[in-house]
Coordinates of C-alpha atoms in Angstrom, one line a residue:
M1 CA 84.9 66.7 118.2
N2 CA 86.4 70.1 117.2
T3 CA 86.2 72.7 119.9
L4 CA 87.4 75.7 117.8
V5 CA 83.9 77.2 117.3
T6 CA 82.1 78.4 120.4
T7 CA 79.1 80.6 121.2
L8 CA 78.8 83.7 123.3
Q9 CA 76.4 81.8 125.6
D10 CA 79.2 79.4 126.5
I11 CA 81.6 82.2 127.5
K12 CA 81.3 83.7 130.9
D13 CA 80.8 87.4 131.3
N14 CA 84.2 89.1 132.0
A15 CA 86.1 86.1 130.8
A16 CA 89.7 87.1 130.1
Y17 CA 91.7 86.5 126.9
D18 CA 95.2 87.5 126.0
V19 CA 94.3 88.6 122.5
V20 CA 91.0 89.4 120.8
V21 CA 91.0 89.6 117.0
V22 CA 88.1 91.3 115.3
G23 CA 87.6 89.8 111.8
A24 CA 88.4 86.3 110.5
G25 CA 89.7 87.3 107.0
G26 CA 93.2 86.5 105.9
A27 CA 94.9 89.1 108.1
G28 CA 92.7 88.4 111.2
M29 CA 93.2 84.6 111.0
S30 CA 96.9 85.1 110.5
A31 CA 97.1 87.4 113.6
A32 CA 95.1 84.9 115.7
L33 CA 97.3 82.0 114.5
F34 CA 100.5 83.8 115.3
A35 CA 99.2 84.7 118.8
A36 CA 98.1 81.1 119.4
I37 CA 101.5 79.7 118.3
E38 CA 103.0 82.0 121.0
G39 CA 100.8 80.2 123.5
A40 CA 98.3 83.1 124.0
K41 CA 94.6 82.6 124.8
V42 CA 92.9 83.9 121.7
L43 CA 89.4 84.9 120.8
L44 CA 88.7 85.4 117.1
V45 CA 85.4 87.2 116.3
E46 CA 83.7 87.1 112.9
C47 CA 80.5 89.0 112.1
T48 CA 79.4 86.9 109.1
E49 CA 78.5 83.2 108.8
T50 CA 81.8 82.3 107.0
V51 CA 85.5 82.9 107.5
G52 CA 88.0 84.2 105.0
G53 CA 86.6 87.6 104.0
T54 CA 87.7 88.8 100.6
T55 CA 90.9 86.7 100.9
A56 CA 88.8 83.7 100.3
W57 CA 87.6 85.2 97.0
S58 CA 91.1 86.3 95.9
A59 CA 94.0 84.5 94.2
G60 CA 95.6 84.2 97.6
T61 CA 98.8 85.7 96.3
T62 CA 101.0 86.9 99.2
W63 CA 103.6 89.5 98.3
V64 CA 106.6 89.2 100.8
P65 CA 110.1 89.9 99.5
G66 CA 113.2 88.2 100.8
T67 CA 111.8 84.8 101.9
H68 CA 113.5 81.5 101.4
H69 CA 111.0 80.8 98.6
S70 CA 112.3 83.9 96.8
A71 CA 115.9 82.7 97.0
A72 CA 114.8 79.5 95.3
V73 CA 113.7 81.1 92.1
N74 CA 115.4 84.5 92.2
P75 CA 118.6 84.4 94.3
Q76 CA 119.7 87.8 93.0
D77 CA 116.8 89.6 94.6
T78 CA 117.6 91.5 97.8
L79 CA 115.6 93.4 100.4
A80 CA 117.5 96.5 99.3
D81 CA 116.1 96.0 95.8
A82 CA 112.6 95.7 97.2
A83 CA 113.0 98.8 99.3
R84 CA 114.2 100.7 96.3
Y85 CA 111.3 99.5 94.2
L86 CA 108.8 100.6 96.9
T87 CA 110.4 104.0 97.3
N88 CA 110.3 104.5 93.5
A89 CA 106.7 103.5 93.3
I90 CA 105.3 105.1 96.5
G91 CA 107.7 107.9 97.4
D92 CA 106.5 109.8 100.4
R93 CA 102.9 108.7 100.3
T94 CA 103.6 106.4 103.3
S95 CA 106.1 106.2 106.0
E96 CA 109.4 104.6 105.0
A97 CA 109.7 103.2 108.5
L98 CA 106.5 101.2 108.0
R99 CA 107.7 99.9 104.7
H100 CA 111.0 98.8 106.3
A101 CA 109.1 97.1 109.2
F102 CA 107.3 95.1 106.6
L103 CA 110.4 94.1 104.7
D104 CA 112.5 93.5 107.9
H105 CA 109.9 91.0 109.3
G106 CA 108.5 89.4 106.2
A107 CA 110.9 86.5 105.8
A108 CA 110.7 85.7 109.5
A109 CA 106.9 85.8 109.4
V110 CA 106.7 83.4 106.5
Q111 CA 109.2 81.0 107.9
Y112 CA 107.6 81.1 111.4
V113 CA 104.1 80.3 110.2
E114 CA 105.3 77.5 107.8
E115 CA 107.3 75.9 110.6
N116 CA 104.5 76.0 113.1
S117 CA 101.3 75.5 111.1
D118 CA 99.8 73.9 108.0
L119 CA 100.1 77.2 106.0
Q120 CA 102.6 76.4 103.3
Y121 CA 103.6 78.5 100.2
R122 CA 105.4 78.1 96.9
P123 CA 106.8 80.8 94.7
Y124 CA 105.4 81.7 91.4
P125 CA 107.9 80.9 88.6
R126 CA 107.0 84.2 86.9
H127 CA 104.8 86.9 88.5
P128 CA 106.2 90.4 87.9
D129 CA 105.8 93.4 90.1
Y130 CA 103.1 95.6 88.5
I131 CA 105.3 98.6 87.8
S132 CA 108.0 96.5 86.3
D133 CA 109.8 99.4 84.5
L134 CA 110.8 100.9 87.9
E135 CA 114.3 100.2 89.3
G136 CA 114.2 97.5 92.0
S137 CA 111.3 95.6 90.5
T138 CA 111.5 91.9 89.8
L139 CA 109.9 89.4 87.5
N140 CA 109.5 86.6 90.2
G141 CA 110.2 85.5 93.7
R142 CA 108.3 88.0 95.8
A143 CA 104.8 86.7 95.0
L144 CA 104.0 83.5 96.9
E145 CA 100.9 81.3 96.5
P146 CA 99.4 78.9 99.1
L147 CA 99.7 75.2 98.3
P148 CA 96.4 73.6 97.3
F149 CA 94.5 72.2 100.3
D150 CA 92.3 69.2 100.9
G151 CA 89.1 70.7 102.4
R152 CA 88.0 67.3 103.6
L153 CA 90.6 67.6 106.4
L154 CA 88.4 70.3 108.0
G155 CA 85.5 68.0 108.6
D156 CA 82.5 70.0 109.8
L157 CA 84.5 73.2 109.7
F158 CA 84.6 73.0 105.8
K159 CA 81.2 74.7 105.7
L160 CA 82.7 77.8 107.4
V161 CA 85.1 78.5 104.5
R162 CA 83.6 81.2 102.4
P163 CA 82.9 79.6 99.0
P164 CA 84.6 81.2 96.0
I165 CA 82.8 83.5 93.6
P166 CA 80.6 81.1 91.5
E167 CA 81.8 82.6 88.3
F168 CA 85.4 81.7 89.2
T169 CA 84.5 78.0 89.4
V170 CA 83.7 75.4 86.8
L171 CA 81.4 72.3 86.7
G172 CA 79.3 73.4 89.6
G173 CA 81.8 74.4 92.2
M174 CA 85.2 73.1 91.1
M175 CA 88.0 75.7 91.9
V176 CA 90.8 76.1 89.4
D177 CA 94.0 78.1 89.5
R178 CA 96.3 79.3 86.7
T179 CA 98.0 75.9 86.6
D180 CA 94.7 74.1 86.3
I181 CA 93.5 76.5 83.6
N182 CA 96.6 75.9 81.5
H183 CA 96.1 72.2 81.7
L184 CA 92.4 72.4 81.0
L185 CA 93.0 74.5 77.8
A186 CA 95.7 72.0 76.7
R187 CA 94.0 68.8 77.6
T188 CA 93.6 67.7 74.0
Q189 CA 97.2 68.7 73.1
T190 CA 99.4 66.9 75.5
L191 CA 99.2 63.7 77.4
A192 CA 100.4 65.4 80.6
S193 CA 97.6 67.9 80.4
F194 CA 95.1 65.2 79.6
L195 CA 96.1 63.2 82.7
Y196 CA 96.2 66.2 84.9
T197 CA 92.7 67.3 83.8
A198 CA 91.3 63.8 84.3
K199 CA 92.7 63.6 87.8
I200 CA 91.1 66.9 89.0
L201 CA 87.8 66.1 87.2
L202 CA 87.6 62.7 88.9
R203 CA 88.3 64.2 92.2
H204 CA 85.5 66.8 91.7
V205 CA 83.0 64.1 90.6
S206 CA 83.8 62.2 93.8
D207 CA 83.4 65.4 95.9
R208 CA 80.0 66.3 94.5
I209 CA 78.6 63.0 95.7
R210 CA 79.3 64.0 99.3
Y211 CA 79.8 67.8 99.4
P212 CA 78.0 70.8 98.0
R213 CA 81.1 71.9 96.2
G214 CA 84.6 70.8 95.4
T215 CA 86.9 70.2 98.4
R216 CA 90.2 70.7 96.5
L217 CA 90.9 74.2 97.5
V218 CA 93.2 76.5 95.6
M219 CA 94.2 80.2 95.7
G220 CA 92.4 82.2 98.4
N221 CA 90.3 79.3 99.5
A222 CA 93.4 77.2 100.1
L223 CA 95.0 80.0 102.2
V224 CA 91.9 80.3 104.3
G225 CA 91.4 76.6 104.6
R226 CA 95.0 76.2 105.8
L227 CA 94.6 78.9 108.3
L228 CA 91.4 77.5 109.6
Y229 CA 92.8 74.0 109.8
S230 CA 95.9 75.3 111.7
L231 CA 93.7 77.2 114.1
S232 CA 91.5 74.2 114.7
K233 CA 94.6 72.3 116.0
R234 CA 95.2 74.9 118.7
P235 CA 93.2 74.4 121.9
N236 CA 94.0 78.0 123.0
V237 CA 91.9 79.5 120.2
S238 CA 88.1 80.1 120.2
L239 CA 86.1 81.3 117.2
L240 CA 82.8 83.2 117.5
M241 CA 80.8 83.4 114.3
E242 CA 78.0 86.0 113.5
T243 CA 79.2 88.1 116.4
S244 CA 79.3 91.9 116.6
V245 CA 81.6 94.1 118.5
E246 CA 79.4 96.6 120.3
S247 CA 82.1 98.6 122.0
L248 CA 85.8 98.9 122.8
V249 CA 86.3 99.8 126.5
H250 CA 89.2 102.2 127.1
T251 CA 90.5 102.9 130.5
G252 CA 93.5 105.0 131.6
K253 CA 95.6 102.0 130.7
G254 CA 94.3 101.5 127.2
V255 CA 91.8 99.2 125.6
E256 CA 91.1 96.6 128.3
S257 CA 87.8 95.0 127.3
V258 CA 85.4 94.5 124.4
V259 CA 81.6 94.1 124.5
L260 CA 80.3 91.4 122.1
T261 CA 76.8 90.5 121.0
Q262 CA 75.5 87.3 119.4
S263 CA 72.0 86.0 119.0
G264 CA 70.6 88.1 121.8
Q265 CA 73.6 87.3 124.1
R266 CA 75.9 90.1 125.4
R267 CA 79.2 89.6 127.0
T268 CA 82.1 91.8 128.2
I269 CA 85.4 90.2 127.4
Q270 CA 88.5 91.3 129.4
V271 CA 91.6 91.7 127.2
T272 CA 95.1 91.6 128.8
G273 CA 97.2 91.9 125.7
G274 CA 95.3 93.7 123.0
V275 CA 92.5 93.9 120.5
V276 CA 93.6 93.4 116.9
L277 CA 91.3 95.1 114.3
A278 CA 91.1 93.1 111.1
S279 CA 87.6 93.7 109.9
G280 CA 88.4 94.3 106.3
G281 CA 88.2 98.1 105.9
F282 CA 85.5 100.8 105.4
N283 CA 84.2 99.9 102.0
R284 CA 80.6 98.9 103.0
H285 CA 80.2 101.7 105.6
P286 CA 77.6 104.0 103.8
A287 CA 78.8 107.3 105.2
L288 CA 82.5 106.6 104.8
R289 CA 82.0 105.2 101.4
Q290 CA 80.1 108.3 100.3
S291 CA 82.9 110.6 101.5
M292 CA 85.9 108.6 100.4
L293 CA 84.6 106.8 97.2
P294 CA 82.1 109.3 95.7
G295 CA 80.4 108.0 92.6
A296 CA 81.4 104.4 93.1
R297 CA 78.2 102.4 93.6
M298 CA 78.1 99.7 96.3
E299 CA 76.9 97.1 93.8
W300 CA 80.1 97.5 91.8
C301 CA 82.2 96.3 94.8
P302 CA 83.3 92.6 94.3
A303 CA 84.7 92.3 97.9
A304 CA 83.1 90.1 100.6
P305 CA 80.3 91.6 102.7
G306 CA 81.9 91.8 106.2
H307 CA 83.8 95.1 105.8
T308 CA 81.2 97.3 107.2
G309 CA 83.5 99.8 108.9
K310 CA 81.8 99.4 112.3
A311 CA 85.2 98.7 113.9
H312 CA 86.5 101.9 112.5
D313 CA 83.7 103.9 114.1
L314 CA 84.7 102.4 117.5
A315 CA 88.4 103.1 116.9
L316 CA 87.7 106.7 115.7
G317 CA 85.6 107.2 118.9
L318 CA 88.8 106.5 120.9
G319 CA 90.7 109.1 119.1
A320 CA 92.1 107.1 116.2
H321 CA 92.5 108.7 112.8
Y322 CA 93.0 107.7 109.2
G323 CA 96.3 107.7 107.3
T324 CA 96.7 110.4 104.6
G325 CA 98.6 111.0 101.4
G326 CA 97.5 108.0 99.5
L327 CA 97.0 107.9 95.7
S328 CA 93.5 106.6 96.3
H329 CA 91.3 105.6 99.2
S330 CA 90.8 102.2 97.7
F331 CA 92.3 99.7 95.3
W332 CA 90.3 99.1 92.1
A333 CA 89.6 96.7 89.3
P334 CA 87.3 96.9 86.2
V335 CA 84.3 94.7 86.9
S336 CA 81.3 93.4 84.9
L337 CA 77.9 92.6 86.4
R338 CA 75.4 89.9 85.8
K339 CA 72.1 89.0 87.5
R340 CA 72.2 85.4 88.8
A341 CA 69.4 82.9 88.8
D342 CA 68.9 83.4 92.6
G343 CA 68.4 87.2 92.1
S344 CA 71.9 88.2 93.4
T345 CA 74.3 90.0 91.3
G346 CA 77.6 88.5 90.2
V347 CA 80.4 91.0 90.2
F348 CA 83.3 89.7 88.1
P349 CA 86.8 91.4 88.4
H350 CA 88.7 91.5 85.1
F351 CA 92.1 90.8 86.5
A352 CA 94.1 88.9 84.0
M353 CA 92.2 86.6 81.5
D354 CA 90.9 89.0 78.9
R355 CA 91.4 92.7 78.6
A356 CA 95.2 92.6 78.0
K357 CA 95.1 89.9 75.3
P358 CA 95.3 90.4 71.5
G359 CA 92.0 91.1 69.8
M360 CA 90.7 93.0 72.8
L361 CA 90.2 96.8 73.2
T362 CA 88.4 99.0 75.6
V363 CA 86.5 102.2 74.6
N364 CA 84.4 104.9 76.2
Q365 CA 80.9 105.9 75.0
A366 CA 82.5 107.8 72.1
G367 CA 84.0 104.6 70.9
V368 CA 87.5 105.9 71.7
R369 CA 90.2 104.1 73.7
F370 CA 91.2 105.9 76.9
V371 CA 93.5 103.4 78.7
N372 CA 96.3 101.0 78.3
E373 CA 94.3 97.8 78.5
S374 CA 97.4 95.9 79.7
T375 CA 98.0 98.0 82.7
S376 CA 97.3 96.8 86.3
Y377 CA 93.7 96.4 87.2
H378 CA 94.1 99.2 89.8
L379 CA 95.4 101.7 87.3
F380 CA 92.7 100.6 84.9
G381 CA 90.0 101.4 87.5
L382 CA 91.6 104.7 88.3
A383 CA 91.8 105.5 84.5
M384 CA 88.1 104.8 84.1
Q385 CA 87.2 107.3 86.8
E386 CA 89.6 110.0 85.5
A387 CA 88.5 109.6 81.9
N388 CA 84.8 109.8 82.9
K389 CA 85.4 113.4 84.0
S390 CA 85.7 114.5 80.4
N391 CA 83.9 111.9 78.3
P392 CA 81.6 109.2 79.7
A393 CA 83.6 106.1 80.4
I394 CA 81.5 104.5 83.1
P395 CA 80.4 102.1 81.9
A396 CA 83.3 101.4 79.5
Y397 CA 83.1 98.7 76.9
L398 CA 85.5 95.8 76.5
I399 CA 85.3 94.7 72.9
C400 CA 86.7 91.6 71.2
D401 CA 86.3 89.6 68.0
A402 CA 85.2 86.0 67.6
Q403 CA 88.8 84.7 67.6
A404 CA 89.7 86.4 70.9
L405 CA 86.4 85.3 72.4
F406 CA 87.1 81.7 71.6
K407 CA 90.7 81.8 72.7
Y408 CA 90.5 83.8 75.9
G409 CA 86.8 84.3 76.8
I410 CA 85.5 87.6 78.0
G411 CA 84.5 88.1 81.7
M412 CA 82.2 85.4 82.8
V413 CA 82.1 83.9 79.3
R414 CA 84.7 81.1 79.3
P415 CA 87.4 80.4 76.7
G416 CA 86.0 78.2 73.9
A417 CA 82.9 80.3 73.5
K418 CA 81.4 81.1 70.1
A419 CA 78.3 82.5 68.6
G420 CA 75.3 80.2 68.1
D421 CA 75.9 77.7 70.9
S422 CA 75.2 77.4 74.6
S423 CA 78.5 79.0 75.6
T424 CA 77.1 82.4 74.6
T425 CA 73.3 82.0 74.4
E426 CA 72.4 82.7 78.0
F427 CA 74.9 85.6 78.3
L428 CA 73.4 87.2 75.2
A429 CA 69.8 86.6 76.4
D430 CA 70.2 88.3 79.7
G431 CA 72.3 91.2 78.3
Y432 CA 75.6 90.5 79.9
L433 CA 77.2 89.9 76.5
T434 CA 76.3 92.0 73.4
M435 CA 77.0 90.7 69.9
G436 CA 77.1 92.4 66.5
N437 CA 77.8 91.0 63.1
T438 CA 79.7 94.2 62.4
L439 CA 81.4 96.7 64.6
E440 CA 78.8 99.3 63.5
E441 CA 76.0 96.9 64.6
L442 CA 77.7 96.3 67.9
A443 CA 78.1 100.0 68.6
H444 CA 74.4 100.6 67.8
K445 CA 73.3 97.9 70.2
L446 CA 75.6 99.3 72.9
G447 CA 74.5 102.9 72.3
I448 CA 78.0 104.2 71.6
N449 CA 79.5 106.1 68.7
A450 CA 80.0 103.6 65.8
A451 CA 82.4 105.8 63.8
G452 CA 84.6 106.1 67.0
L453 CA 84.6 102.3 67.5
E454 CA 85.4 101.5 63.9
R455 CA 88.3 104.1 64.0
S456 CA 89.6 102.6 67.2
A457 CA 89.6 99.1 65.7
R458 CA 91.4 100.3 62.6
Q459 CA 94.0 101.9 64.8
M460 CA 94.4 98.7 66.8
A461 CA 95.0 96.8 63.6
D462 CA 97.7 99.3 62.6
Y463 CA 99.3 99.0 66.0
A464 CA 99.3 95.2 65.9
A465 CA 101.0 95.3 62.6
T466 CA 103.9 97.4 63.9
G467 CA 103.8 96.0 67.5
V468 CA 103.7 99.6 68.8
D469 CA 100.8 101.4 70.5
P470 CA 101.8 105.1 70.3
D471 CA 98.7 106.2 72.2
F472 CA 99.0 104.2 75.4
H473 CA 102.2 102.1 75.0
R474 CA 100.4 98.8 75.5
G475 CA 102.7 95.9 75.9
V476 CA 106.0 97.8 76.7
T477 CA 106.7 96.5 80.2
A478 CA 107.5 93.0 81.4
Y479 CA 104.3 93.1 83.5
Q480 CA 102.2 94.0 80.6
R481 CA 103.7 91.4 78.3
N482 CA 103.2 88.8 81.0
M483 CA 99.5 89.7 80.9
G484 CA 99.4 89.1 77.1
D485 CA 99.5 85.9 75.1
A486 CA 102.9 84.1 75.2
T487 CA 101.9 82.0 72.2
W488 CA 100.9 85.0 70.1
T489 CA 102.7 85.1 66.7
G490 CA 102.3 88.8 66.3
K491 CA 104.9 91.4 67.1
N492 CA 103.4 92.3 70.5
P493 CA 101.8 89.7 72.8
N494 CA 99.2 92.4 73.8
L495 CA 98.2 93.7 70.4
G496 CA 96.0 92.0 67.8
A497 CA 93.6 93.2 65.2
L498 CA 89.8 92.7 65.6
T499 CA 89.1 91.1 62.2
Q500 CA 86.9 88.0 62.7
A501 CA 83.2 88.6 63.0
P502 CA 81.0 88.5 64.9
Y503 CA 82.1 91.0 67.6
F504 CA 81.3 91.0 71.3
A505 CA 81.3 93.3 74.2
V506 CA 80.7 93.5 78.0
K507 CA 80.2 96.6 80.1
L508 CA 82.9 97.5 82.6
Y509 CA 82.6 99.5 85.9
P510 CA 85.2 100.6 88.4
G511 CA 84.9 98.2 91.4
D512 CA 86.6 98.9 94.7
I513 CA 88.4 95.6 95.7
G514 CA 89.7 96.7 99.1
A515 CA 90.5 99.7 101.2
S516 CA 93.8 101.5 100.9
T517 CA 93.0 104.2 103.5
G518 CA 92.9 102.8 107.0
L519 CA 93.7 103.6 110.6
A520 CA 97.1 105.2 111.1
T521 CA 99.5 102.9 113.0
D522 CA 103.1 102.7 114.1
T523 CA 105.6 100.1 113.1
E524 CA 104.2 97.7 115.7
A525 CA 100.8 98.0 114.1
R526 CA 99.5 99.9 117.1
V527 CA 96.7 102.3 116.3
L528 CA 97.7 105.9 116.7
G529 CA 95.5 108.4 118.7
E530 CA 94.9 112.1 118.4
T531 CA 98.4 112.9 119.7
K532 CA 99.9 110.4 117.3
E533 CA 100.9 108.3 120.2
P534 CA 99.8 104.6 120.2
I535 CA 96.4 103.8 121.9
P536 CA 97.6 101.0 124.3
G537 CA 96.1 97.7 123.6
L538 CA 94.7 98.5 120.1
Y539 CA 96.2 97.2 116.8
A540 CA 95.1 97.3 113.2
V541 CA 96.1 94.9 110.4
G542 CA 94.9 94.1 106.9
N543 CA 92.7 96.7 105.3
D544 CA 91.9 98.2 108.7
M545 CA 95.5 99.4 108.8
H546 CA 96.4 102.3 106.5
S547 CA 98.2 100.6 103.6
I548 CA 101.9 100.8 103.5
M549 CA 101.5 101.1 99.7
G550 CA 99.8 104.5 99.8
G551 CA 97.1 103.6 97.3
V552 CA 99.7 102.4 94.8
Y553 CA 99.2 98.8 93.6
T554 CA 102.8 97.8 93.4
A555 CA 102.6 94.0 93.0
P556 CA 100.2 91.0 93.3
G557 CA 99.3 90.2 96.9
I558 CA 100.1 93.6 98.4
T559 CA 97.2 93.5 100.7
I560 CA 97.5 89.8 101.8
G561 CA 101.3 90.0 102.3
P562 CA 101.4 93.0 104.6
G563 CA 98.3 91.5 106.3
L564 CA 100.3 88.4 107.2
V565 CA 103.4 90.3 108.3
F566 CA 101.8 92.9 110.4
G567 CA 99.5 90.2 111.9
Y568 CA 102.8 88.6 113.0
I569 CA 104.1 91.9 114.3
A570 CA 100.9 92.9 116.1
S571 CA 100.2 89.5 117.7
R572 CA 103.7 89.2 119.1
H573 CA 103.6 92.7 120.6
A574 CA 100.1 92.0 122.1
V575 CA 101.3 88.7 123.5
A576 CA 104.3 90.3 125.1
R577 CA 102.1 93.0 126.5
S578 CA 99.8 90.4 128.0
R579 CA 102.6 88.6 129.7
Q580 CA 103.6 91.8 131.4
A581 CA 100.0 92.3 132.7
V582 CA 98.5 90.8 135.7
R583 CA 95.4 88.8 135.0
P584 CA 92.2 89.5 137.1
A585 CA 91.7 87.3 140.1
G586 CA 90.1 84.0 139.3
Q587 CA 90.9 84.0 135.6

């Protein structure tokens, strides 16, 4: 019987732990695992009914330069190159010392966790840094992905893994990653893809007989599943679900206890090493959201529900403060919205599959392009908000022709879709997807300027013919071209004319995908107080920590990677602090 999960009722009042971690997302689970590997007595506290946070809904990409995985695919890359890239991208928006702490400890953190747990990575063969025209950027090696994981190994704990966003699955709960998608699309073209597809489909059919969803976990679910499985093997870790942190108790020596509540139970927990805040950031804190993300509606946020900012209130009450100087308080992505059958709203981030492809363009309500559709999702979201100040661009409209819809899909509408069959009928019926037999008809249905849209489409055809976008320089960097269609026969893998009727559109909104602004820390991830000195016994990692990227989305996985590395740094420091402390009598 697994003993990882416990209840507050089963914990004695004033019980002592070396490390208490608040939040069981990717960063919090990593911090708890690192502390447990060190032999510490760890209490992991999660406020929702599942673990994984937004990490479970993500691609699980972990950006850590300089690892042994990087050397396997890009041996020329160096930490000096990575540091130069971050300096060029971020400048003085964040502390150079914090960025160096991340780079200096990254390889050790990855190697340590792989050697001492079931968390295992592989490098992407090609996954460019997002601002790939800057000196120091690379095309591969820094972005790692977790290996797929068999969720059946978790037994009863499998139900604790936050399920993926339904719209990111196929066939009633089967997860797919980019490797799977490529094989699925090529299943009728090569024997290898046919056999690959048959294998994962048979596995899913078998799963659905016994489980509510597929147990072959990939991407963020694989990362979370591997972390949970690793924690379950450690007898020195306890996990509390649906538990709130009522207060952080600070004495003259620092944070020495926390008060927890769960199902009417209340306990004071003594902490000898430290409390690590990893609750996911401020994004669902109404007051903080209103002040830091004005105009961005909560229903546009595609992140998991646990990041209420309550932990921030407690830390701020002890004198903590937020980091400053960032490009934005949050990271962004364009999202589309659709009401589900159960009444909830599906929020779909448009990361990679559609907007940068040939035959796609994005316009404002005047029917005019305002953004490089192939830029990173973060810069796309920022561009929507900036453009909206002068000409309504929220919502914006992602437009494609029938050929692009069939080849790439659009938002929640999968590749292979076409007018007149079940692949589009439901989406058209509920208004998620809009169709017009002409661009003029489409514009009228959307309520946008028809002449502007037709002019934008003509310009796109001209740009596709020359391969050059003089307005927004779409497809000029390695990152942008990687977002395009490698099989495209045109002059630019991101540019294609919209010529094949009918035409389709979905509405886009700027969705905040995670906090950039967080609690100011030092290089040990210790939260800084009013005097800018560390608050003893209090740490922040993940999106609770002020991002070392300063609101700049430099590469894939730049929240999960630092979350892992600073989880490593914070936990080791807290464990060392615990060993220097004297436990209360009888503990």
